XYZ file of C-alpha atoms in Angstrom:
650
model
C 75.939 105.246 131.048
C 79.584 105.936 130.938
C 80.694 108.879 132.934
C 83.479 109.745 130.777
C 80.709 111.408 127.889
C 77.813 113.019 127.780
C 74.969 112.022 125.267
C 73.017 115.341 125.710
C 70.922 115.067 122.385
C 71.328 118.700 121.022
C 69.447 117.784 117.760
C 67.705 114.936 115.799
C 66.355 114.487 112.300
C 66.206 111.955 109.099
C 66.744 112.763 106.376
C 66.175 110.868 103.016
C 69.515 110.751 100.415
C 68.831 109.256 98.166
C 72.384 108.862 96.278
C 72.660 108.958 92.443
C 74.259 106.277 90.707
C 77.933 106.656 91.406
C 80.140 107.023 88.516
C 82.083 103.514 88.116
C 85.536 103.652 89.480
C 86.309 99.989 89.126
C 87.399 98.379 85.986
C 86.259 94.713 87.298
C 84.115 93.429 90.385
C 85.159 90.189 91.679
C 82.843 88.291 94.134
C 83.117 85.368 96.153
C 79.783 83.441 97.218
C 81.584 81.711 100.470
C 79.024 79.216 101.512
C 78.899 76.342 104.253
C 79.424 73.721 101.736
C 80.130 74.991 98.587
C 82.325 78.452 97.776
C 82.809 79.665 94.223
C 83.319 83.402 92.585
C 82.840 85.136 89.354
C 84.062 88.414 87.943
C 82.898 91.021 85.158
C 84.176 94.392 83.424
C 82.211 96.974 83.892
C 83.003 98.017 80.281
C 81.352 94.692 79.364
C 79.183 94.134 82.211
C 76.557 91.706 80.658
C 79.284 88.717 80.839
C 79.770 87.555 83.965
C 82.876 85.266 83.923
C 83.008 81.807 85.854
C 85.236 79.622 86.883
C 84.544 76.403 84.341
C 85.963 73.390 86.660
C 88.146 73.120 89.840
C 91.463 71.711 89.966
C 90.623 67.893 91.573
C 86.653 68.083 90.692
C 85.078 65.529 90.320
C 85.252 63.762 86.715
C 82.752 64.364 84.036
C 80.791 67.492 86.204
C 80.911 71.226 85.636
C 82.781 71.885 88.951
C 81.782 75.607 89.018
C 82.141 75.522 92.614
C 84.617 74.161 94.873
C 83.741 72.423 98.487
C 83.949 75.113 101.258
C 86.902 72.673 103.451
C 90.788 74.006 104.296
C 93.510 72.452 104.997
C 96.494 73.319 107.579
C 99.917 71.367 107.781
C 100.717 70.324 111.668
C 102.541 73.413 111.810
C 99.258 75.679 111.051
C 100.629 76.814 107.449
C 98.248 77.068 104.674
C 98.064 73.292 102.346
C 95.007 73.376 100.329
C 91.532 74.790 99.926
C 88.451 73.023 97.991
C 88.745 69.646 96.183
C 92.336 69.838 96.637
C 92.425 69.653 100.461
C 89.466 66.880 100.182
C 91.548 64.803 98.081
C 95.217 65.257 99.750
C 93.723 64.600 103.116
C 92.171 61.656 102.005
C 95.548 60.042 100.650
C 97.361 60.989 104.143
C 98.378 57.877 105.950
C 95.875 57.292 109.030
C 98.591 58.252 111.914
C 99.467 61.117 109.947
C 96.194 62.523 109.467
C 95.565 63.170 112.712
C 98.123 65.869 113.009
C 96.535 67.729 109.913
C 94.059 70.688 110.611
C 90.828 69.891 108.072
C 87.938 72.207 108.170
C 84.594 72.028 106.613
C 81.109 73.910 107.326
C 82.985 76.024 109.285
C 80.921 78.981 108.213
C 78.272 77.731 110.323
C 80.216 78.882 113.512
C 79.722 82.345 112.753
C 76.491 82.344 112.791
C 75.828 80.056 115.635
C 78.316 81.718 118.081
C 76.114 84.800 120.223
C 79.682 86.436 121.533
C 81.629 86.664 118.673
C 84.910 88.226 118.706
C 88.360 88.148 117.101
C 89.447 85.770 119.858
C 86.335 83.162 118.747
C 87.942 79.482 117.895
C 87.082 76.922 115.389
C 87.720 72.968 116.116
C 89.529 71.256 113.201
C 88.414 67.276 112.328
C 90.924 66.288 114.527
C 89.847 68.360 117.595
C 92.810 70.984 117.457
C 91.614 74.765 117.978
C 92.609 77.704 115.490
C 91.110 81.374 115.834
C 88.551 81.062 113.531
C 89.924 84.369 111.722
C 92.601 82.876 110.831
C 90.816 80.052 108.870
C 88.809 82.211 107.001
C 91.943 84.780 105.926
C 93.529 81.795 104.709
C 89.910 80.775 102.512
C 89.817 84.231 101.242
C 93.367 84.853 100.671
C 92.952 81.954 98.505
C 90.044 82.942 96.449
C 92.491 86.605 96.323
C 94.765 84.932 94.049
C 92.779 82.398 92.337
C 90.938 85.415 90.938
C 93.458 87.418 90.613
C 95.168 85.388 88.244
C 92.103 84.969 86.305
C 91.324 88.057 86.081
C 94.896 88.936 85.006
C 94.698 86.602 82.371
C 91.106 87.547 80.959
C 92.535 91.206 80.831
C 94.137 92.982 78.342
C 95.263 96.195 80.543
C 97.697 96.001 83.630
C 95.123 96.227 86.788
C 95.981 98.425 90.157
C 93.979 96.936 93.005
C 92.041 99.981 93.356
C 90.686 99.254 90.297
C 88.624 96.012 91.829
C 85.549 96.175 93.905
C 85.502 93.105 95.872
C 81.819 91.226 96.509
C 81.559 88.854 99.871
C 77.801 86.972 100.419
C 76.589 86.354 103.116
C 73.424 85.813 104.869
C 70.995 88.149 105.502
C 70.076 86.816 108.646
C 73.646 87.275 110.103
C 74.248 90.247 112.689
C 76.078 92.914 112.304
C 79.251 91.003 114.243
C 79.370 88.357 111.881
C 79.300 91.125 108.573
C 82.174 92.826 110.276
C 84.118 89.982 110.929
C 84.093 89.029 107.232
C 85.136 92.576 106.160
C 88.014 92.355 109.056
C 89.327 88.639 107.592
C 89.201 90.388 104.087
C 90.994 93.193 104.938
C 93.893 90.933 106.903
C 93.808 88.774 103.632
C 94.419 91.717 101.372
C 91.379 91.697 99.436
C 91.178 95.204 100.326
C 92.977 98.115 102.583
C 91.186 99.344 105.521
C 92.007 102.617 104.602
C 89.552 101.853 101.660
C 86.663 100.458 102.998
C 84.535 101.167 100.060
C 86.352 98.802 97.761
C 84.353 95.786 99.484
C 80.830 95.204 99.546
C 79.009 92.918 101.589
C 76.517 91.297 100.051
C 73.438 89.664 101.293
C 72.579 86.392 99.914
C 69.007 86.147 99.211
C 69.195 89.552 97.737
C 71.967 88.970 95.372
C 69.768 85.879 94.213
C 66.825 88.194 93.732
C 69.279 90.807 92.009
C 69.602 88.254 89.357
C 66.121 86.133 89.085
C 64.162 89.053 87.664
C 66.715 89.057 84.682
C 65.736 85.270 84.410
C 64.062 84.433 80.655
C 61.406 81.078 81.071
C 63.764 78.773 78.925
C 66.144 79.260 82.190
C 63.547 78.272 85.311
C 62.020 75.044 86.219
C 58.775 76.262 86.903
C 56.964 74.043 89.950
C 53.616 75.384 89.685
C 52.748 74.458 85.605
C 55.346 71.325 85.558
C 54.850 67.663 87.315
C 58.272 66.803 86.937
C 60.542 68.040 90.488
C 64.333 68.186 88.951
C 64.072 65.518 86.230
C 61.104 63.407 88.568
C 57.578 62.648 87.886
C 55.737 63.271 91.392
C 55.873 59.874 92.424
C 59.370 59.790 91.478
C 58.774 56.334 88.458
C 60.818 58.473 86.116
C 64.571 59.347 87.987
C 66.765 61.382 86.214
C 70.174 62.958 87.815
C 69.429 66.741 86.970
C 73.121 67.634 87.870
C 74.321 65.294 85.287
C 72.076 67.042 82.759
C 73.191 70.604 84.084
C 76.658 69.718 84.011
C 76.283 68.344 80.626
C 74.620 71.447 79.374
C 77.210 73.991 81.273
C 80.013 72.016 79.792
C 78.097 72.628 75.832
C 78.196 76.203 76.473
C 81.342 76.350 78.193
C 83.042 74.721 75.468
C 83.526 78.129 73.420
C 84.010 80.345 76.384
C 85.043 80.283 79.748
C 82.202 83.062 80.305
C 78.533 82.386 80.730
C 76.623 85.388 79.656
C 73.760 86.961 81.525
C 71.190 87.902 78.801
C 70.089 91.619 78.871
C 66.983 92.667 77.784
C 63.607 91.455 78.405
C 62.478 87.772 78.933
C 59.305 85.899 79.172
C 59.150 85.748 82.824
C 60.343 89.325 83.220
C 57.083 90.655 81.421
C 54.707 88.505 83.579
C 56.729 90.552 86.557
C 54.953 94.384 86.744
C 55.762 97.375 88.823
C 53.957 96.433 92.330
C 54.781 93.072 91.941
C 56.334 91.273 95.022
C 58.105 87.628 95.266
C 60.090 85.642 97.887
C 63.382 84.407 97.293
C 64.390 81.096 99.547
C 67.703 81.279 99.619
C 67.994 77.143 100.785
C 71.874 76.726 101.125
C 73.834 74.328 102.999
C 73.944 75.833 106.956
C 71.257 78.797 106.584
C 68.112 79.300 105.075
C 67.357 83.018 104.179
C 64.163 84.586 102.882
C 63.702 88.244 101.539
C 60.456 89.668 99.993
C 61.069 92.173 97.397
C 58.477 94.457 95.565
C 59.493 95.887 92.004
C 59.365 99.578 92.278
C 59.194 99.973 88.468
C 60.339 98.044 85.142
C 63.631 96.947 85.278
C 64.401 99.224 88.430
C 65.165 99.154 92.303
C 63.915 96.518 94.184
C 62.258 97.291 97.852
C 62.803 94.991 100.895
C 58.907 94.721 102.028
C 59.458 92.423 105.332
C 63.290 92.209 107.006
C 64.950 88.826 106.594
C 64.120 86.157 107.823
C 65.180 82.302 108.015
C 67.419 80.148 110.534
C 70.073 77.439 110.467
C 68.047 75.342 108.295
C 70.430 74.406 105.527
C 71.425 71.195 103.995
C 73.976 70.596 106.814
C 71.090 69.606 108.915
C 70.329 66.239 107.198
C 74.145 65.519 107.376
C 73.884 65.846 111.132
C 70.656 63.558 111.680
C 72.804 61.257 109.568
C 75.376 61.197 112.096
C 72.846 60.866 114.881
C 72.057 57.729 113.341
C 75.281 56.392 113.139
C 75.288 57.054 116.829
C 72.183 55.308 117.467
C 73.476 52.378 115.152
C 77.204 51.709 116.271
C 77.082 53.986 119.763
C 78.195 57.475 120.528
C 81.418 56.765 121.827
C 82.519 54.704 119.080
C 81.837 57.282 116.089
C 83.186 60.032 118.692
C 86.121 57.419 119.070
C 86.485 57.151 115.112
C 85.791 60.508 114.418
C 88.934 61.360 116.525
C 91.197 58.800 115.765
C 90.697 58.331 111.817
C 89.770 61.955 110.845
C 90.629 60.931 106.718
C 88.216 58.251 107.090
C 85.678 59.713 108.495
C 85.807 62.903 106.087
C 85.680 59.725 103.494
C 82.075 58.686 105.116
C 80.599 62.483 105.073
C 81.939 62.825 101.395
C 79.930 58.913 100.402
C 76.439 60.579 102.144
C 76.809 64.110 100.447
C 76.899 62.234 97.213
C 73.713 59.651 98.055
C 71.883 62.769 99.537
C 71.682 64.167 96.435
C 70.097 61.545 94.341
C 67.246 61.101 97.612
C 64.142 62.134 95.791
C 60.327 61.175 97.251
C 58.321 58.322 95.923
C 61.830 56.170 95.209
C 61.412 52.384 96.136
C 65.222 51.056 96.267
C 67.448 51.822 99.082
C 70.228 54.393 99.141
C 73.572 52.384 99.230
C 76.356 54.539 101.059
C 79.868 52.717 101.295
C 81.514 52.513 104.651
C 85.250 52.904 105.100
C 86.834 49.437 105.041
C 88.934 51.500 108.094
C 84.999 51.902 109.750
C 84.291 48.361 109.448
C 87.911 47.374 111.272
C 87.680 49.594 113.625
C 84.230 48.503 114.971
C 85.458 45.044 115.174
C 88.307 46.468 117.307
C 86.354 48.569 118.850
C 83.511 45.943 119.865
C 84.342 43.460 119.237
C 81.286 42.061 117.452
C 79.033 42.606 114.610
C 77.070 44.941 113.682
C 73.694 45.967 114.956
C 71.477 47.441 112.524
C 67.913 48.860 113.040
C 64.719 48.163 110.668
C 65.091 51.280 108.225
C 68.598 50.567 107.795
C 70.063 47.108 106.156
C 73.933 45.733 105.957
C 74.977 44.289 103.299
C 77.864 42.271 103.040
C 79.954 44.705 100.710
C 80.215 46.821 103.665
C 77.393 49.185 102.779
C 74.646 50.806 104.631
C 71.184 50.704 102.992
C 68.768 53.185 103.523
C 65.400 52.578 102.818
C 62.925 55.475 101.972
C 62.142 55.738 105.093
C 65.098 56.102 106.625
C 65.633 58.729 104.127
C 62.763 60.208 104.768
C 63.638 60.557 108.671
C 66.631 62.463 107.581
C 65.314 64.700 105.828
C 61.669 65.828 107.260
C 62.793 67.711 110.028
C 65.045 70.102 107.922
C 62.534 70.110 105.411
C 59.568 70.946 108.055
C 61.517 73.537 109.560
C 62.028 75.235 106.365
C 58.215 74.692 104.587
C 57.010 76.378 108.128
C 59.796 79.181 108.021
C 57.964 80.335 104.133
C 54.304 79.437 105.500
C 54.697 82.236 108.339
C 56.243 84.561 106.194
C 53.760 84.259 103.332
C 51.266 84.631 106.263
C 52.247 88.310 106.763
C 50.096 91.215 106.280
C 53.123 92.693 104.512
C 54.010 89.544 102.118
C 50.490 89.184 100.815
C 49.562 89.329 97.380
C 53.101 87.301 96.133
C 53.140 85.556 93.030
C 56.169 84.092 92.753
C 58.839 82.019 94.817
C 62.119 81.488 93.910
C 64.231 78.448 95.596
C 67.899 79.228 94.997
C 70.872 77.453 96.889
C 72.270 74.492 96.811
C 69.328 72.702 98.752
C 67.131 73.519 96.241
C 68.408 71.226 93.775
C 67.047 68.319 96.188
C 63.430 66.586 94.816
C 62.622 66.140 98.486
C 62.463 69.894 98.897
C 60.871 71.031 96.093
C 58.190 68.215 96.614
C 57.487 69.323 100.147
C 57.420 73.569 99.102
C 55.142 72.310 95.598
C 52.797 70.712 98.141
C 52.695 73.310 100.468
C 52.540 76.739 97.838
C 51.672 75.323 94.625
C 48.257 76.699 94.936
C 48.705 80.141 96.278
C 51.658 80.775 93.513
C 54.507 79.906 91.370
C 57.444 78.269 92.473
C 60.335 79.225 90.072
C 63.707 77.592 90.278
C 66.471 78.883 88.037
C 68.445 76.115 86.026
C 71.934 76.708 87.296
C 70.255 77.051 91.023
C 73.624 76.661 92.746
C 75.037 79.544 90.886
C 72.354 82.259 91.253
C 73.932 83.812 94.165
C 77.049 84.264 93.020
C 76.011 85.590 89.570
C 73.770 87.467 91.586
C 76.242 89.182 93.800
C 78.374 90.140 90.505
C 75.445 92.513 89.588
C 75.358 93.880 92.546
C 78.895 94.577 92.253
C 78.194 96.651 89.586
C 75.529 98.251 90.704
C 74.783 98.934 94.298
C 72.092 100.839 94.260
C 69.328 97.973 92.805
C 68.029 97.303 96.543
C 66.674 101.393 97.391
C 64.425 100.217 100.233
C 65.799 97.808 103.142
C 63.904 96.552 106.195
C 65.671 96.951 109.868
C 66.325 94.031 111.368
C 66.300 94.903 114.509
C 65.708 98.359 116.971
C 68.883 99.988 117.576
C 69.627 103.030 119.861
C 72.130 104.261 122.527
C 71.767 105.149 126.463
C 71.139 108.667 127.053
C 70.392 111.205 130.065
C 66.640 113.173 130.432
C 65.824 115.118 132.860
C 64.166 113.499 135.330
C 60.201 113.962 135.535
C 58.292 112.597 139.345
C 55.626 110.300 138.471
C 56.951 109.386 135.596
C 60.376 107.787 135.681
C 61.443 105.023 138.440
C 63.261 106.500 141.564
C 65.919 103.611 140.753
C 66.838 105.744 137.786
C 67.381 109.070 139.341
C 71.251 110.699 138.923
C 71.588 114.157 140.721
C 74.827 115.585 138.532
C 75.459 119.418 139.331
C 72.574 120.110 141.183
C 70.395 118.809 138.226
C 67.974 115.845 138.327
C 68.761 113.266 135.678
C 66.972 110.191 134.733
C 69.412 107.895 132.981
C 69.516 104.694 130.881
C 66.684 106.277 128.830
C 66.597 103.688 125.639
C 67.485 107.098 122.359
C 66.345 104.956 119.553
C 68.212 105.345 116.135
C 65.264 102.591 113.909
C 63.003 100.356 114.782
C 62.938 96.695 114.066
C 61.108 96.208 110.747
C 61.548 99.820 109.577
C 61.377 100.878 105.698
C 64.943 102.310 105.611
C 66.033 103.912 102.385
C 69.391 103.734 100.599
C 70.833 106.925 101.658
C 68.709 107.804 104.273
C 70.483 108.953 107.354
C 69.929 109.309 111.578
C 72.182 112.148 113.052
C 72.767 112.935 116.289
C 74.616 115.419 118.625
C 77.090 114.664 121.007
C 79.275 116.992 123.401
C 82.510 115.944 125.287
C 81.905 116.253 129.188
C 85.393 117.741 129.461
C 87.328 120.115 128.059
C 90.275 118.599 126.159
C 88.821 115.109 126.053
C 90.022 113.189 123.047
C 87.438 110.300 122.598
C 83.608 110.016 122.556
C 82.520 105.838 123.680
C 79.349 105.398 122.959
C 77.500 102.298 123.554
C 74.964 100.970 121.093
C 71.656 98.763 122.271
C 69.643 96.458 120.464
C 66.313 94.594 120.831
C 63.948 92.155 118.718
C 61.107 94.506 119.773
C 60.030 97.913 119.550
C 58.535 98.359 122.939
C 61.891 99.517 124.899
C 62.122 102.359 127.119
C 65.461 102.140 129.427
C 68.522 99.980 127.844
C 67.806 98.096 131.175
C 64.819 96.675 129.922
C 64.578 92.389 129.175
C 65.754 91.342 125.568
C 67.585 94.866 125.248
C 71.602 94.342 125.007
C 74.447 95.855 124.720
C 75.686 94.812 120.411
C 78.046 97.079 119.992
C 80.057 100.996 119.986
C 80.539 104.123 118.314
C 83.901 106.102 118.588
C 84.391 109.619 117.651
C 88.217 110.533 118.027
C 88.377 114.192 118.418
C 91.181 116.352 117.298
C 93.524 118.414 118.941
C 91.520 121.760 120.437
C 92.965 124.566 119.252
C 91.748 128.038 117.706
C 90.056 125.850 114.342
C 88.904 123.398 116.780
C 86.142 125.970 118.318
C 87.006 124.436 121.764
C 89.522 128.335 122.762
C 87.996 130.561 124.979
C 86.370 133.513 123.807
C 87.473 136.432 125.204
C 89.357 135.354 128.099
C 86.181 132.955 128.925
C 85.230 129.760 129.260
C 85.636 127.192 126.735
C 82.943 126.925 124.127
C 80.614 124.087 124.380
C 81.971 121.149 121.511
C 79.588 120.141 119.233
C 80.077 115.996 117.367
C 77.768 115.355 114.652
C 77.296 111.868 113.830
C 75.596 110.653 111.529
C 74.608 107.028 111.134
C 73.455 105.025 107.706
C 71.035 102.098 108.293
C 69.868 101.330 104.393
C 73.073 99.333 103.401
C 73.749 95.971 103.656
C 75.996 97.369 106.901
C 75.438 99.894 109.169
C 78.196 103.272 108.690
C 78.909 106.316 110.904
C 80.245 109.550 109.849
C 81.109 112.256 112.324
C 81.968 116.138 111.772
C 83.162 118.703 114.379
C 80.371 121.780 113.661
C 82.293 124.513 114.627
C 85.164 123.697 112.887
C 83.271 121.819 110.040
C 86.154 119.488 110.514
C 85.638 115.393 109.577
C 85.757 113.492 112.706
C 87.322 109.845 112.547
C 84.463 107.596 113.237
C 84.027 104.012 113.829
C 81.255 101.064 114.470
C 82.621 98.112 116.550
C 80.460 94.837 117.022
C 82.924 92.547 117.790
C 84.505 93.724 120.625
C 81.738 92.832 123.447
């Protein structure tokens, strides 16, 4: 325990809030669904809130598609100035001359890092293709300031009035399975890119992703689902995959029909088919299957067309999309040898870029049952560079033909060994949590994300849940986030009932009691016996926590005249902690209180000619948002304390 504070608990108590809806003081909500491979956003008027307004097709998209989203890569110059973003980077990287590539920072599924890196900070780095390191806040204020104007101007032009910023609430997905370091870093990268002022934190809401995709599949009508459970065909497939048919084609097709009068797609209000088959009680999964993470949340409908309540906290890993790209790369290394693509990888960055972009577009068209192989072009710079390199042909395994265009040919198989273990991971993932006492009883799943476009997925989650319930994918699955994080936009409130994550608490001081605390914790301070490191726990992992509902505490200053309060906040996976020494239990993260000046309103004076009056800090901490929030008042002045949460600076 830090010696500079005292954490004598003076009182303790919840208390539910549950807040009304707020009166709107935005005139538009702009979100941006920033994903590992694909980033997009949408905006709406809250005077005419049922239209949700898209972006119709990307400068540099691909020809002939609805490019309603734009590749998640960035582009630096050599001198670490902002180039490109999206399809534009992709393409002007791959027209740079070899040599000069190499000086060029290109990133792509850099999202991933934030996730997969257990000390995040400020300081934490991100490798570009061509192994140079930027601070990987920097590469995401430059995605986001990006998106900042992109909207902006769309925005501008959709409007008829002159907009103030103040007048946009800002929307940022992300997974629910991040920690709290990895929210807060996205809020601190949107305030440095200007999406919002610090000084108005409420402007931005952080949105989590399955959620946002539940927001908006209980609005869904049946003419806009693919339903698993009643249909044979998997995304334009019969089951043993005679009849292929590219589904994106026929999405894009169909987005472009509607799209053709508007730029806005339009969220139908009202009640559907598949809304009426949902009742109060009801509960559903939503597998959020995107391109680094897969995210599950169970929600329960707390009455028609109301709040929805979190019944089991999130759950999912890093099983995205992104991990069939990798076990394509570990066969390239078991094909043409570690060093070499290491060796290429460095030394033609374009070309290899060139290689990832020719699998992404195969991978898509995979689908089970298919009998020809998968051709994906290599570079002609590949080919010469292996012969360089090697100096002989190449060796190719069973699974995996040459042919003499220069392509690699995948046969099912192959295929199939790219995909399973992603696919395994993720069937298991929804198998354990349907398995819970708490998730029992669900009749629907909804696959959302990217991923779930792919036949081999939905043939692998149709063989393992068509029986127990319905598997519902929504037609423009990619998009279902991001239309979903709109609404949310609009109005916060939809989720009332969230699940904890984890347990958190602080260190405190008891007083010490023989037989029952360990010698090795004993403090004598003043003459008094003190046990410290006593684990003060604030919720417990997997606790119903209500919108609104608050934890408050009591701090006093051990001195007179100090001007901060550090408080150090502890975490564990489990419930069962007792000291902030015990295993799994770590240190995530700190509270400051700044106090103000004592004087006579302060309540710190003497009285009388006495001794100083005892300070009393109320904090009080908010756990049912999408981010935890602390709010701290001086009680004998009735004074607002400045109060902040830090998780990044560990």
């Amino acid at each position: 325990i830090n010696n500079s504070f005292n954490l004598d608990i003076l009182s303790f108590y919840q208390r539910v809030e549950i807040r009304p809806k707020a009166a709107c003081l935005f005139s538009v909500v702009v979100a941006i669904d920033f994903g590992t491979t694909s980033s997009g956003y949408a905006f709406s008027f809250t005077q005419d809130s049922e239209a949700i307004h898209m972006m119709k097709r990307w400068e540099g998209g691909d020809p002939g598609v609805a490019n309603q989203k734009s590749p998640t890569c960035l582009l630096l110059t050599p001198h670490l100035r902002f180039h490109s973003f999206g399809f534009a980077a992709r393409d002007f990287y791959h027209d740079l001359d070899p040599e000069e590539a190499r000086h060029w920072l290109y990133f792509d599924k850099f999202k991933m890092k934030i996730h997969s890196t257990s000390d995040l900070t400020m300081e934490t780095e991100l490798e570009a293709v061509n192994g140079r390191r930027v601070r990987a806040i920097e590469v995401f204020v430059h995605a986001l300031r990006f998106f900042r104007e992109h909207a902006l101007k769309e925005v501008k032009d959709q409007s008829s009035s002159v907009l103030e910023g103040e007048e946009i609430r800002w929307v940022i997905t992300v997974p629910a399975v991040w920690r709290q370091p990895a929210k807060q870093f996205m809020r601190e990268a949107a305030y440095l890119a200007g999406l919002v002022s610090p000084d108005c934190p409420e402007h931005l809401l952080i949105a989590l992703e399955p959620e946002a995709a539940s927001i908006y599949c209980r609005k869904l009508r049946l003419h806009q689902v693919i339903d698993l459970s009643v249909q044979p065909i998997t995304n334009g497939l019969d089951l043993d995959g005679s009849r292929p048919f590219d589904s994106s084609f026929r999405q894009a097709r169909e987005q472009l029909r509607r799209s053709r009068h508007s730029r806005t797609f339009l969220v139908e209000s009202g009640t559907g088919e598949l809304w009426s088959e949902l009742q109060t009680g009801d509960r559903y999964v939503v597998a959020d299957c995107g391109g680094g993470t897969v995210d599950l949340t169970v929600h329960q409908i707390e009455q028609p067309q109301g709040t929805l309540k979190e019944l089991y906290k999130a759950s999912g890993g890093p099983y995205g999309a992104v991990g069939v790209d990798l076990a394509f790369e570990a066969m390239l290394c078991q094909i043409f040898g570690e060093d070499f693509i290491q060796s290429f990888k460095a030394k033609r960055p374009a070309a290899w870029v060139d290689l990832t972009i020719a699998f992404e577009a195969r991978k898509r068209t995979a689908s089970p049952g298919r009998t020809n192989a998968l051709n994906i072009s290599l570079p002609f710079s590949f080919i010469d560079f292996y012969k360089r390199h090697r100096g002989a042909s190449v060796m190719i395994m069973n699974i995996v033909k040459w042919s003499s265009q220069g392509m690699l040919r995948l046969t099912q198989e192959a295929m199939n060994e790219l995909f399973q273990p992603t696919i395994i991971n993720i069937v298991q993932h929804i198998e354990e949590l349907m398995s819970k006492p708490e998730v029992r009883g669900v009749r629907f799943v909804f696959l959302v994300g990217g991923f779930a476009e792919s036949p081999m997925l939905q043939k692998a989650v149709q063989k393992s849940l068509g029986r127990t319930c319905r598997i519902i994918i929504p037609h423009d699955v990619g998009l279902t986030i991001l239309k979903g994080a709109v609404l949310f936009g609009l109005d916060p409130t939809v989720v009332r009932v969230r699940r904890c994550p984890v347990t958190y608490g602080v260190g405190v001081l008891n007083r010490f009691v023989n037989g029952r605390h360990p010698r090795d914790k004993l403090l004598i301070k003043e003459g008094r016996e003190w046990c410290t490191d006593i684990f003060d726990r604030f919720v417990s992992v997997d606790q119903s926590v209500a919108l609104g509902e608050v934890v408050k505490r009591s701090y006093t200053p051990a001195r007179t005249g100090q001007r901060k309060i550090i408080i150090n906040i502890y975490c564990s996976t489990t419930d069962d902690v007792v000291y902030i020494s015990d295993p799994g239990v770590r240190k995530c993260g700190t509270i400051t209180l700044d106090l103000p000046e004592a004087g006579a309103e302060g309540g710190t004076g003497a009285a009388g000619g006495g001794s100083p009056e005892r300070r009393e800090i109320r904090a009080t901490m908010q756990f049912g948002d999408t981010e935890i929030k602390v709010t701290a008042v001086d009680v004998t002045s009735s004074r607002s304390v400045r109060a902040s949460i830090d998780f990044l600076s560990n």
